[in-house]
Coordinates of C-alpha atoms in Angstrom, one line a residue:
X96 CA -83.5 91.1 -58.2
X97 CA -85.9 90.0 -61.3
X98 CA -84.1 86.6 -60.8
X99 CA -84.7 86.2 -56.9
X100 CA -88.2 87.3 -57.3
X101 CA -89.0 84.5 -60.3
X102 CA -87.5 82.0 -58.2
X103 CA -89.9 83.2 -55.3
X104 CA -92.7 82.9 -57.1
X105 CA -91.8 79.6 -58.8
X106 CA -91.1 78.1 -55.6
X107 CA -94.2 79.1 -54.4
X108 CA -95.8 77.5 -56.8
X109 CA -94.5 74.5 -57.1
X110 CA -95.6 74.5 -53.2
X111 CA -99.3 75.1 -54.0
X112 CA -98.9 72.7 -56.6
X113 CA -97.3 70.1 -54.3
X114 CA -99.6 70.5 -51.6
X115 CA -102.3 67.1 -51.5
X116 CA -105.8 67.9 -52.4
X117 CA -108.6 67.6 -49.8
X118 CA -110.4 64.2 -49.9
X119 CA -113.5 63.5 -51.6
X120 CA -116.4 63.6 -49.2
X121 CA -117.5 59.4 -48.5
X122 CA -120.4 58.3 -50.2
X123 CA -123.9 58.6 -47.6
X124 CA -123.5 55.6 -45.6
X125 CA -126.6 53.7 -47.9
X126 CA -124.0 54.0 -50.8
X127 CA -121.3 52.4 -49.0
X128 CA -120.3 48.9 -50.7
X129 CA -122.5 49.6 -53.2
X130 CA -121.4 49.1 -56.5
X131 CA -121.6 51.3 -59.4
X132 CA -124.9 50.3 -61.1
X133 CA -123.0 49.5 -64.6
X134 CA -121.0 47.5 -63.0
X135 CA -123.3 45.6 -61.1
X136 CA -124.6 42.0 -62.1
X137 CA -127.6 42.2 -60.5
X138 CA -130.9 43.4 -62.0
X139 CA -134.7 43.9 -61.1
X140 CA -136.5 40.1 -61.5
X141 CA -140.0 40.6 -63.5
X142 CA -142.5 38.5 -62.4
X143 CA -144.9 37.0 -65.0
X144 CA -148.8 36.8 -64.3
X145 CA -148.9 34.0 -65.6
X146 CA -153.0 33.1 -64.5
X147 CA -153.1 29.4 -66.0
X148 CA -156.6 27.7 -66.4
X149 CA -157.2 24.6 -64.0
X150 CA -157.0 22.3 -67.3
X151 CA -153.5 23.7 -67.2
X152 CA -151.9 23.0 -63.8
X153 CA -149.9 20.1 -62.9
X154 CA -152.3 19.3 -59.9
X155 CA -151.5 15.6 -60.1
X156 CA -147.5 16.0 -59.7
X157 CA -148.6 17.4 -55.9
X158 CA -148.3 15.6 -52.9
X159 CA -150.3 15.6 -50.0
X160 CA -150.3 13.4 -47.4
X161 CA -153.2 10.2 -46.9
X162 CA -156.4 11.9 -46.3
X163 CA -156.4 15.4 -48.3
X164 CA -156.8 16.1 -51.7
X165 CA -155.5 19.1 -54.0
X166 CA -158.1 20.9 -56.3
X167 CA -158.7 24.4 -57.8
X168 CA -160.9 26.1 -55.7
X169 CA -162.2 28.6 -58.1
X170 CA -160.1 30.4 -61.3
X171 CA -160.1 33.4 -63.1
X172 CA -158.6 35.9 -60.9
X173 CA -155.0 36.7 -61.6
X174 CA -152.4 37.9 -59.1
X175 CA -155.1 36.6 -56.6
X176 CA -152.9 37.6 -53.0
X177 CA -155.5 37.8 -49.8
X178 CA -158.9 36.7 -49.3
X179 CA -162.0 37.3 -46.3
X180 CA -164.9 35.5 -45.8
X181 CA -168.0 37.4 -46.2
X182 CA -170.7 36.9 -43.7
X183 CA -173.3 35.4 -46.5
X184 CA -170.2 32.9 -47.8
X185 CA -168.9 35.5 -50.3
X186 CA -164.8 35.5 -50.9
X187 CA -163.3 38.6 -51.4
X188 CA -160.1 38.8 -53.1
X189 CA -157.0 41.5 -53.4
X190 CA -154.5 41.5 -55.7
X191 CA -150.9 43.1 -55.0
X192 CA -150.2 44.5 -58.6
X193 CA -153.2 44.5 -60.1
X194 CA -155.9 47.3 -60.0
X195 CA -158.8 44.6 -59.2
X196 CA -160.7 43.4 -56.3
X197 CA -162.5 40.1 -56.9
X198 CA -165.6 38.6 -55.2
X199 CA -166.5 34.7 -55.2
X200 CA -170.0 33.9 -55.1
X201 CA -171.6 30.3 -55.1
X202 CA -173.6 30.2 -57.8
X203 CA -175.8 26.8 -57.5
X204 CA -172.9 24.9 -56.6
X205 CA -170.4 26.3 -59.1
X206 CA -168.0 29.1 -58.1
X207 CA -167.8 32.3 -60.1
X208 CA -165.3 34.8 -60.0
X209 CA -166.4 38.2 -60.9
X210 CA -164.2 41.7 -60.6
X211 CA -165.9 43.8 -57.9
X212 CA -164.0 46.4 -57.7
X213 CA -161.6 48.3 -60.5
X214 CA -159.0 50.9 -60.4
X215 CA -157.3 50.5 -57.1
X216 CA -153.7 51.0 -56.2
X217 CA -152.5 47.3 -55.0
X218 CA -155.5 45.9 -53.1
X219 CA -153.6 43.8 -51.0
X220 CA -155.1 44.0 -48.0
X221 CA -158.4 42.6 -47.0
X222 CA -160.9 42.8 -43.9
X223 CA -164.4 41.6 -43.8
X224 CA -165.9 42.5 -40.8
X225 CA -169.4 42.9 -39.3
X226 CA -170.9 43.4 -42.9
X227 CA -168.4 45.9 -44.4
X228 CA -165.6 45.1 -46.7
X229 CA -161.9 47.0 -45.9
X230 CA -159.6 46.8 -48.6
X231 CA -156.1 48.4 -48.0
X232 CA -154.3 50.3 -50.7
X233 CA -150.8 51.5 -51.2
X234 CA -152.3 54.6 -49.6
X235 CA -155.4 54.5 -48.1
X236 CA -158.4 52.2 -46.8
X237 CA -161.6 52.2 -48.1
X238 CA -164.7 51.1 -46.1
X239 CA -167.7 49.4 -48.0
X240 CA -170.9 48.9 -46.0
X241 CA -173.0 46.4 -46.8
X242 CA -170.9 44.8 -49.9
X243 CA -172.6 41.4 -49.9
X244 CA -175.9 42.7 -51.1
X245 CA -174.5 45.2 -53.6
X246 CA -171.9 42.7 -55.0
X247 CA -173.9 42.6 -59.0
X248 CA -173.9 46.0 -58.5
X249 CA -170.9 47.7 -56.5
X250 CA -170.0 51.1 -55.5

């Protein structure tokens, strides 16, 4: 009887044993054909901000076609992205990763480019509209009335 009932069991057993194991859940469908990250050749690209001065810029290798001309505009405003024209001739400038807004004033015939604005979350975007300044951030947008005559001293 012992020997019947140790076979029993060890066939029963061996069954469990034998029996396949459920498959693994899939991955979520966004990891599907993704490979592992340590096996992955790919990687993040840093960009540089590299700002070079005018003197610095290969401005003569450019070509344009008869009739228009390549210059710097104005300098000293890296990671310059989007611009608006101000109503009194003033350029505002956002910068994507940067925390700066810049303004561009004509200064008796020589542009200067001042920071305006500090400590913003990518000021990318840029509206100049009816005397007030918009300037988009990652998350919000702030409204500044009357920039143009505030722009030596801004809010």
């Amino acid at each position: 009887m012992r020997a019947v009932l140790a076979a029993a069991v060890l066939a029963a057993f061996s069954a469990a044993q034998a029996q396949d194991k459920p498959a693994a859940a899939p991955p979520p469908s966004w990891q599907q054909g993704k490979p592992p990250a340590s096996e992955s050749t790919l990687h993040p690209f840093a960009i540089e901000m590299t700002g070079k001065a005018s003197k610095d810029l290969p401005i003569n290798k450019l070509k344009v076609p008869s009739g228009f001309k390549v210059e710097v505009w104005a300098e000293g405003m890296p990671g310059a992205r989007s611009m608006a024209l101000g109503d009194k001739g003033t350029v505002f400038v956002g910068t994507r990763q940067l925390k700066e807004m810049y303004a561009v004033v004509d200064r008796g015939g020589r542009r200067e480019a001042k920071v305006l604005l500090k400590d913003l979350d990518a000021p990318n975007g840029v509206v100049f509209n009816k005397g007030t300044l918009y300037v988009a951030e990652r998350h919000r947008i702030t409204r500044y009335d009357g920039i143009e005559s505030q722009l030596d001293n801004p809010p």
